[in-house]
Coordinates of C-alpha atoms in Angstrom, one line a residue:
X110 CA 0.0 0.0 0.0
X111 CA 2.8 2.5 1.4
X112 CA 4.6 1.6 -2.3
X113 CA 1.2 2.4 -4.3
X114 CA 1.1 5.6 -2.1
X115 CA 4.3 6.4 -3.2
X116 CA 4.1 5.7 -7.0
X117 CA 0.8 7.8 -7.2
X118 CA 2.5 11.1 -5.8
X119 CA 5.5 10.9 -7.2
X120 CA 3.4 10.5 -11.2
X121 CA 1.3 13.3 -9.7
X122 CA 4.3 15.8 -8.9
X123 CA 5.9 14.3 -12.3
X124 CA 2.7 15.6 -14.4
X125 CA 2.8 19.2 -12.4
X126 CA 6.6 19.5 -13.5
X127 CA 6.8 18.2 -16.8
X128 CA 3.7 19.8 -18.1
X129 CA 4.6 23.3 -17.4
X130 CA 4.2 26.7 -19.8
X131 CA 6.7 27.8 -22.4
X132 CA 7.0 31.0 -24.4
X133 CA 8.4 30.2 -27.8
X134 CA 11.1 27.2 -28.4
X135 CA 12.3 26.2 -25.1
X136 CA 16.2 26.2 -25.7
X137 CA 16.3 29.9 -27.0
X138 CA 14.1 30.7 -24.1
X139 CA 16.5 28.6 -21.5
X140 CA 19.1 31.3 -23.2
X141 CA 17.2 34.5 -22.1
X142 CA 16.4 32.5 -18.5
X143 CA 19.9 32.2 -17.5
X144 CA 20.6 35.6 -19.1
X145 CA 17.7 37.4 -17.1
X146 CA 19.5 35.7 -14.1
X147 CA 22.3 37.1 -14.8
X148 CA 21.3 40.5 -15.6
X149 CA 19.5 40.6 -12.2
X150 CA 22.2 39.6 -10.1
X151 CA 24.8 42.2 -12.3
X152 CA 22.0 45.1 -11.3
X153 CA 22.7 46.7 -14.6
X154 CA 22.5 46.7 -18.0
X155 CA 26.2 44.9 -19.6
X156 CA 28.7 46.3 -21.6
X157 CA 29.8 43.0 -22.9
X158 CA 28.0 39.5 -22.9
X159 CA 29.6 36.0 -23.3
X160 CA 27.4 32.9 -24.2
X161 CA 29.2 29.8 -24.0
X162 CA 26.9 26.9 -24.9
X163 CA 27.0 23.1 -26.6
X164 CA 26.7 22.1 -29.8
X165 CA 22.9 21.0 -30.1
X166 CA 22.4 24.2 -28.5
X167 CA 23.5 26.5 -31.0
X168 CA 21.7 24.1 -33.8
X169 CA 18.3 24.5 -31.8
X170 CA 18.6 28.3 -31.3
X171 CA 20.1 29.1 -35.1
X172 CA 17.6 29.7 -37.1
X173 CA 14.6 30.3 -34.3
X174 CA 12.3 33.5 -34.1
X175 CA 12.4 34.4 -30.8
X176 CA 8.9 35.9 -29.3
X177 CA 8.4 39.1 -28.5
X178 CA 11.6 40.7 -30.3
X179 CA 10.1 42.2 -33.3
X180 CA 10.8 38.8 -35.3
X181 CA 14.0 38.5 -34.6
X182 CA 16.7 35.0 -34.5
X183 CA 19.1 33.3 -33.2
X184 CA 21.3 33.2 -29.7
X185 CA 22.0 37.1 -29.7
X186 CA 18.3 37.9 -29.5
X187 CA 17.3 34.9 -27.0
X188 CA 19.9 36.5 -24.8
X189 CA 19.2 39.9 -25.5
X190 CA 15.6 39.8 -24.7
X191 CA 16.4 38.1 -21.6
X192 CA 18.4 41.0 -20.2
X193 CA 16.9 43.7 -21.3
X194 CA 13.0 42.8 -20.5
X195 CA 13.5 39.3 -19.1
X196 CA 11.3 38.1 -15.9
X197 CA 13.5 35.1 -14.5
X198 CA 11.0 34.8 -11.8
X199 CA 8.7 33.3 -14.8
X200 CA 11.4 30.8 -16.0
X201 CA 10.4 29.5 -19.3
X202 CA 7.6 32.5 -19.7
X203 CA 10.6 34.7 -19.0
X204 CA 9.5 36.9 -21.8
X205 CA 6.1 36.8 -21.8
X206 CA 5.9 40.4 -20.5
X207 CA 7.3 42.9 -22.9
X208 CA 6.5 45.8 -24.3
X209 CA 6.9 47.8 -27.6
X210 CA 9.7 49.9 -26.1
X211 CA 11.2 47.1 -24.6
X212 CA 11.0 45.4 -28.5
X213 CA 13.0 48.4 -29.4
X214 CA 15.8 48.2 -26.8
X215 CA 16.4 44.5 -27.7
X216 CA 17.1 45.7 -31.2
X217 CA 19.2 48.6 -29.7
X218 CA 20.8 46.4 -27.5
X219 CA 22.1 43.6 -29.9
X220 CA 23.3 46.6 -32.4
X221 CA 25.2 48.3 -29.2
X222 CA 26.9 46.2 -27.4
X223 CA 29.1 43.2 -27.8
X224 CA 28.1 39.9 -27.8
X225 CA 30.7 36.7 -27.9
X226 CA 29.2 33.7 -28.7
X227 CA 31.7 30.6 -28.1
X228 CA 31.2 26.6 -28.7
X229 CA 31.1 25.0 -25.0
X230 CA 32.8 21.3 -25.6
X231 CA 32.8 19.5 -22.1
X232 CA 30.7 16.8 -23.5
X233 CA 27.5 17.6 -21.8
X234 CA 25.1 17.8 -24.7
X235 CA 22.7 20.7 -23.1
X236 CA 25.2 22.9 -21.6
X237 CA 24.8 27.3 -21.2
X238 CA 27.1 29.4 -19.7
X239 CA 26.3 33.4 -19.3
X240 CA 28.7 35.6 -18.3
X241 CA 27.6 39.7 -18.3
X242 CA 30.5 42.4 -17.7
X243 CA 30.1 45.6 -16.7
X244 CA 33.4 47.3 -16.2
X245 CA 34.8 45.6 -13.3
X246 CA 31.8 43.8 -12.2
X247 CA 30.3 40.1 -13.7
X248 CA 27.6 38.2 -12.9
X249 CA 27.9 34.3 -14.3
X250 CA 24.8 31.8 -14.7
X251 CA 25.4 28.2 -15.5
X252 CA 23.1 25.8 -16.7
X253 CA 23.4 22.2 -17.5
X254 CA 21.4 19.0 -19.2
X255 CA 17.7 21.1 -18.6
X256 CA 16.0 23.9 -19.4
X257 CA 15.7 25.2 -16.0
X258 CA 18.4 23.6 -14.4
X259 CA 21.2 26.2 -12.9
X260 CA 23.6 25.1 -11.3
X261 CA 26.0 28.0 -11.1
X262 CA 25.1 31.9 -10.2
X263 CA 28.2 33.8 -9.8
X264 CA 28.7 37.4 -8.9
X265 CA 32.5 38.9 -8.6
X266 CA 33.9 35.7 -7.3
X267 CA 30.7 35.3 -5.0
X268 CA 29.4 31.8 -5.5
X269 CA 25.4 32.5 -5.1
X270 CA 24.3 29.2 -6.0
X271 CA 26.0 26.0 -6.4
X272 CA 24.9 22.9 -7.1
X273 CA 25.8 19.4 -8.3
X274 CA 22.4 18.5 -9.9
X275 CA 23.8 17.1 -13.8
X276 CA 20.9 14.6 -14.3
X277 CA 18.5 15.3 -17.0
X278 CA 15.4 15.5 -14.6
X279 CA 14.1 18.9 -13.2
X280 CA 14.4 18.0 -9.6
X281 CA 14.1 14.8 -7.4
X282 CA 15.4 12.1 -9.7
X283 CA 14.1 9.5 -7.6
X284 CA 10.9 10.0 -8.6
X285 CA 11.3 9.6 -12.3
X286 CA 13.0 6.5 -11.4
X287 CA 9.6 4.9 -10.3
X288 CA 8.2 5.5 -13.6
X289 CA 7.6 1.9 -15.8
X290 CA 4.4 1.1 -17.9
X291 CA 2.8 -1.6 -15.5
X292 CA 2.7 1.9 -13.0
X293 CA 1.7 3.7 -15.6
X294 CA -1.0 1.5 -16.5
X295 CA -2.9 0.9 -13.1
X296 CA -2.1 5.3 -12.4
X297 CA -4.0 6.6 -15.4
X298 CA -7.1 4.2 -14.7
X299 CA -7.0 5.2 -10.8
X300 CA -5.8 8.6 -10.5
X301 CA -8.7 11.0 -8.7
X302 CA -8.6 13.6 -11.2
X303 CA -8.9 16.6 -9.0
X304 CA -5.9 16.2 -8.1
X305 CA -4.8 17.1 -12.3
X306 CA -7.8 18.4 -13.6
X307 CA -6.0 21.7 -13.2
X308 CA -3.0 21.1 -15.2
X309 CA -4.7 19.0 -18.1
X310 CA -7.8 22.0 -18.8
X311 CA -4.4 24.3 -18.6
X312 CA -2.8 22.0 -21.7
X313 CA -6.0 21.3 -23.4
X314 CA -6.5 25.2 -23.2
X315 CA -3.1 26.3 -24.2
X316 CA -2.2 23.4 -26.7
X317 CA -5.2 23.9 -28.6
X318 CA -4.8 28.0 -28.6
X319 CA -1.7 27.9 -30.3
X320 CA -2.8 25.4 -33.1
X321 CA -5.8 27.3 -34.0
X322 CA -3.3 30.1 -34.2
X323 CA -1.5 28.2 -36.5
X324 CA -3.6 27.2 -38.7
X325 CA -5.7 30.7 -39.4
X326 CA -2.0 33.1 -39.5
X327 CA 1.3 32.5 -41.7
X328 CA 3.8 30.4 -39.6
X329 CA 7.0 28.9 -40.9
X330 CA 6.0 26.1 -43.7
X331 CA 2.1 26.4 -42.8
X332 CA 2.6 22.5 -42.9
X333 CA -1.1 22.2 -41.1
X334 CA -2.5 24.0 -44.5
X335 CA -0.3 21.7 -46.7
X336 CA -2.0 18.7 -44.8
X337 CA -5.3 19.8 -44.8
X338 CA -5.7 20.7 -48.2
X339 CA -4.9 16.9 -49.2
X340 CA -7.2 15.4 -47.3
X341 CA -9.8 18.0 -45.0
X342 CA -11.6 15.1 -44.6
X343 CA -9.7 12.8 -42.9
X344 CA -9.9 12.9 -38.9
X345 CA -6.1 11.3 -39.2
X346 CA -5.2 14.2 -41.1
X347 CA -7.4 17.2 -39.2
X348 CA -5.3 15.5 -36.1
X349 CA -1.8 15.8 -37.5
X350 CA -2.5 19.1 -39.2
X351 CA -3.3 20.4 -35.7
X352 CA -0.5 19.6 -33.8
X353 CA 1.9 20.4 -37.0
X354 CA 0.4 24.2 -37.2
X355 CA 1.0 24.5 -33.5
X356 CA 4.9 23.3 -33.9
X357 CA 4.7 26.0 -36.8
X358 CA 3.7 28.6 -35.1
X359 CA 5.9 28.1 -32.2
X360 CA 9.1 27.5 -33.7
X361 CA 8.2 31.0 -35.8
X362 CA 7.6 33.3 -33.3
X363 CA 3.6 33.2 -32.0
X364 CA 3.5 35.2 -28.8
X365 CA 1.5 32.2 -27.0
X366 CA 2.6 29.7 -24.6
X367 CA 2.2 26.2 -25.5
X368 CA 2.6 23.4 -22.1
X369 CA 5.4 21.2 -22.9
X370 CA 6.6 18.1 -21.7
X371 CA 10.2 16.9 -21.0
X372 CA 11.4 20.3 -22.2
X373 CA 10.3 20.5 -25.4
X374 CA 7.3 22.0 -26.9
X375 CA 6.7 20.1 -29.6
X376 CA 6.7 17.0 -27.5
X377 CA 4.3 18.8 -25.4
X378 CA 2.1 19.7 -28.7
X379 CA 2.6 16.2 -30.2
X380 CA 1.7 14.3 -27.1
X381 CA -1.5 16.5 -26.2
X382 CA -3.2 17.7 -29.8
X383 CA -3.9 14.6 -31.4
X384 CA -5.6 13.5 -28.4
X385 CA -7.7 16.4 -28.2
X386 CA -8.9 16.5 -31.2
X387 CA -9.4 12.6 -32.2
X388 CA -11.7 12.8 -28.3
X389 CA -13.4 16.2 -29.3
X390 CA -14.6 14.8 -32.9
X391 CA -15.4 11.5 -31.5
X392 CA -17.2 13.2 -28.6
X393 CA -15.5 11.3 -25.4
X394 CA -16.5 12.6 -22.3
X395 CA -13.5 15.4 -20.6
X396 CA -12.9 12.4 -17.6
X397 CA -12.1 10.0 -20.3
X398 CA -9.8 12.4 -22.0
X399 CA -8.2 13.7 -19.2
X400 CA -7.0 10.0 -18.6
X401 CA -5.5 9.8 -21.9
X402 CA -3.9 12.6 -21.5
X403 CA -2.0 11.4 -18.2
X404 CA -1.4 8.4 -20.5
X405 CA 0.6 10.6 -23.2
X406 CA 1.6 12.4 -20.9
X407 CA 4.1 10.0 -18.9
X408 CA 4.8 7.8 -21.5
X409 CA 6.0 10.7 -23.2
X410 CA 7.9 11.4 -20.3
X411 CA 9.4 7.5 -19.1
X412 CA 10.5 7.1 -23.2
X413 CA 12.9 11.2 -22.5
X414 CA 14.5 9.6 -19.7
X415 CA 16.5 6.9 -21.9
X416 CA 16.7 9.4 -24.6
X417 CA 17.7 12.5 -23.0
X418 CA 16.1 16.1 -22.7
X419 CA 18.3 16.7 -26.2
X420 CA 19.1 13.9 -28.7
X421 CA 20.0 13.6 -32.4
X422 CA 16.5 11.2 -32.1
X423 CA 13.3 13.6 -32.6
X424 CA 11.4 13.5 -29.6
X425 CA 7.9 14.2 -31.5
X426 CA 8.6 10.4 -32.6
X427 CA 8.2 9.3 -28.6
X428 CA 5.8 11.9 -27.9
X429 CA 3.7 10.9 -31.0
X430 CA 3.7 7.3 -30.0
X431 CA 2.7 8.4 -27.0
X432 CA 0.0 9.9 -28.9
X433 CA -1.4 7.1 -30.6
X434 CA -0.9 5.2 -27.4
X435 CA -3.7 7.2 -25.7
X436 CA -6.0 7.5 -28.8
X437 CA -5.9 3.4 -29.2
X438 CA -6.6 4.0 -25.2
X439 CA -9.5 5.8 -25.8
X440 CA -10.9 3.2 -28.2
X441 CA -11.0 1.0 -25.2
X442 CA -8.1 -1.2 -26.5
X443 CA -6.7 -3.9 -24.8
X444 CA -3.2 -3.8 -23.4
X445 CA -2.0 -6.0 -26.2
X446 CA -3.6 -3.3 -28.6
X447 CA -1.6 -0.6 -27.4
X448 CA 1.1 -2.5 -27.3
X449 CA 0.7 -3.2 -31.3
X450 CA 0.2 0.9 -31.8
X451 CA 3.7 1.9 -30.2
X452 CA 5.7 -1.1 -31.6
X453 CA 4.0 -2.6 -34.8
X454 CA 4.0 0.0 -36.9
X455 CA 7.4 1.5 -36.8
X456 CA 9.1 -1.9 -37.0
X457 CA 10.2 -3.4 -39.5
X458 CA 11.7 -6.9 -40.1
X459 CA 15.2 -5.5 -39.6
X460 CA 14.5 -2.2 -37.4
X461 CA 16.6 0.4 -37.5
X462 CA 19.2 1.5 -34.4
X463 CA 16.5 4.2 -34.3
X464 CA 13.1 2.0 -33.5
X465 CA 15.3 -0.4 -31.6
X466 CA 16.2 2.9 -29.2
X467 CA 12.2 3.3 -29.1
X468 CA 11.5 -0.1 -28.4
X469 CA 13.9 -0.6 -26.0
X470 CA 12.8 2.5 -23.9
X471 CA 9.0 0.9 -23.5
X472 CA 10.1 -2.8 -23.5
X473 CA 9.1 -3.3 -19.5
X474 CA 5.5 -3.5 -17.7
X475 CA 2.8 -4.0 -20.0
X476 CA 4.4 -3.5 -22.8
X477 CA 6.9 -6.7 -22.5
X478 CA 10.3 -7.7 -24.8
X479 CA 8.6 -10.2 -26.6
X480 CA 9.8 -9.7 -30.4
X481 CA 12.4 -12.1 -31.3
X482 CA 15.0 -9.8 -32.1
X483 CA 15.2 -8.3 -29.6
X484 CA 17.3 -10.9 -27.4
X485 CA 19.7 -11.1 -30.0
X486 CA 19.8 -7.0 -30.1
X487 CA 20.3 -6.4 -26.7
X488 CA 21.5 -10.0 -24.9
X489 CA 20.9 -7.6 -21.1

């Protein structure tokens, strides 16, 4: 009982951390986080900035539109807008709260003053370093393998914070270590959903917000458009067209938060909008999708903690299986069923190192290592 206790609160506090709200793509807003850290501690505006940050990093941020700048891309802007209108008490809604003027000082500020950006090797793959200068003074923010996760603040050789947290998880790791399908399983068809209903209407809300968005105003590749106007028809397609115009419109500046999971917001928009809208045209009652939801929701989650918060494997392939997972779910399909969504589908008779990663990460509980192969693959 004390073990079922235990299990229940720890998927509950895993729900309330991973599903949280994100302005824009989440590693260009980690940037203007640790920078709005930094610019508090320094109590002025820098003469000089220094990012130092990984590899996958710098790809992620590249060619991004960061929210809230007038349209503008890339590292120098995320860390820009942090400083000069950044809220680091709102973490990943850091810039959520800026104003015209403030628009034009970001500009001002990237044409002004100098900013160093410098490839961080220490073979951590998320990895930001901040370092403002104002004349004598610094202020230095450090933060490592999560979006959120600072483990340095440093002001003139004053160590403010220090900590040894490098896992990948938010907080308590011990928690996520719990996590396995059979869990999983027996949570989302037990869970009282008081105690969630909050944070689901929140995602459902949010998720759904930016979508629409994306789909009625010019976003990247308007992929949802290019979807839906091969096949309007299809509930498949209305489904992926959905979730695709919210990744769109995200990823290309839309001024809306979208609730992400593991990090990443199109993990978050790939493991909640199909869902929404395969229940809302199928008319399921809100309990029943709230419960598939929470099924998404953590498998999304237990699949990112073998893969890593970032990963050269697209995590809107986990999230999405996660997806289907809770649609077939919904269907009232059997354990066997789901099993067949996740796994059948994207294997082949020789699978790839990639679908032998995803099969791997869902291979316990429910969901058991029965394929042949898969002895010989992985003899552990």
């Amino acid at each position: 009982m004390e073990q079922k206790k235990e299990i229940y609160s720890a998927y509950t506090e895993i729900l309330k951390e991973e599903l949280m709200a994100a302005m824009g793509c989440t590693e260009p807003i980690a940037l203007a986080y640790a920078a709005a850290i930094a610019r508090r501690e320094l109590k002025d505006l820098p003469d000089k900035v220094l990012v130092q940050t990984s590899g996958s990093i710098i790809k992620n941020v590249k060619s991004v539109i960061v929210p809230n700048t007038g349209h503008l891309k890339g590292i120098p802007a995320a860390v820009s807008a942090g400083i000069v209108a950044g809220n680091p008490d709102k973490e990943l809604e850091v810039i959520a709260d800026v104003s015209k003027d403030d628009i034009k000082n970001i500009e001002k500020f990237m044409q002004e003053k100098e900013i160093v950006v410098e490839h961080l090797d220490e073979g951590i793959i998320f990895d930001i370093v901040i370092t403002l200068y104002k004349g004598e003074d610094y202020a230095k923010v450090h933060i490592i393998n999560s979006h959120t996760n600072v483990v340095l603040v440093e002001h003139n050789h004053q160590i403010l914070k220090s900590s040894d947290c490098l896992n990948d998880m938010p907080s308590d790791t011990a928690k996520y270590e719990l996590l396995n399908m059979k869990d999983i399983w027996d949570y989302i068809n037990h869970v009282e959903l008081v105690d969630i209903k909050d944070i689901l209407e929140r995602q459902i809300a949010y998720n759904m917000a930016i979508a629409e968005e994306g789909l009625q105003a010019d976003y990247g590749a308007n992929i949802g458009k290019v979807i839906l106007s091969s096949d309007a028809n299809s509930l498949k397609a209305r489904a992926a067209a959905m979730a695709a115009a919210g990744s769109d419109a995200r990823m290309n500046g839309c001024e809306l938060p979208v609730i992400i999971n593991s990090g990443s917001g199109n993990q978050g928009i790939a493991s909640s909008v199909p869902v929404i809208v395969y229940a809302r045209e199928k008319n399921y009652r809100n309990d029943e999708l709230y419960r598939a939801l929470v099924f998404s929701g953590l498998l999304t989650t237990y699949q990112k903690m073998f893969i890593g918060k970032l990963s050269a494997f697209c995590g809107a392939v986990s999230a999405s299986c996660a997806s289907a997972a809770a649609i077939t779910y919904l269907c009232g399909g059997s354990v066997a069923q789901i099993k067949a969504t996740i796994l059948d589908e994207i294997v082949s008779d020789e699978p790839t190192n990639m679908q032998y990663l995803m099969l791997a990460n869902i291979k316990d509980g429910i969901i058991s290592d029965d394929l042949p192969y898969l002895k010989e693959m992985n003899p552990k």
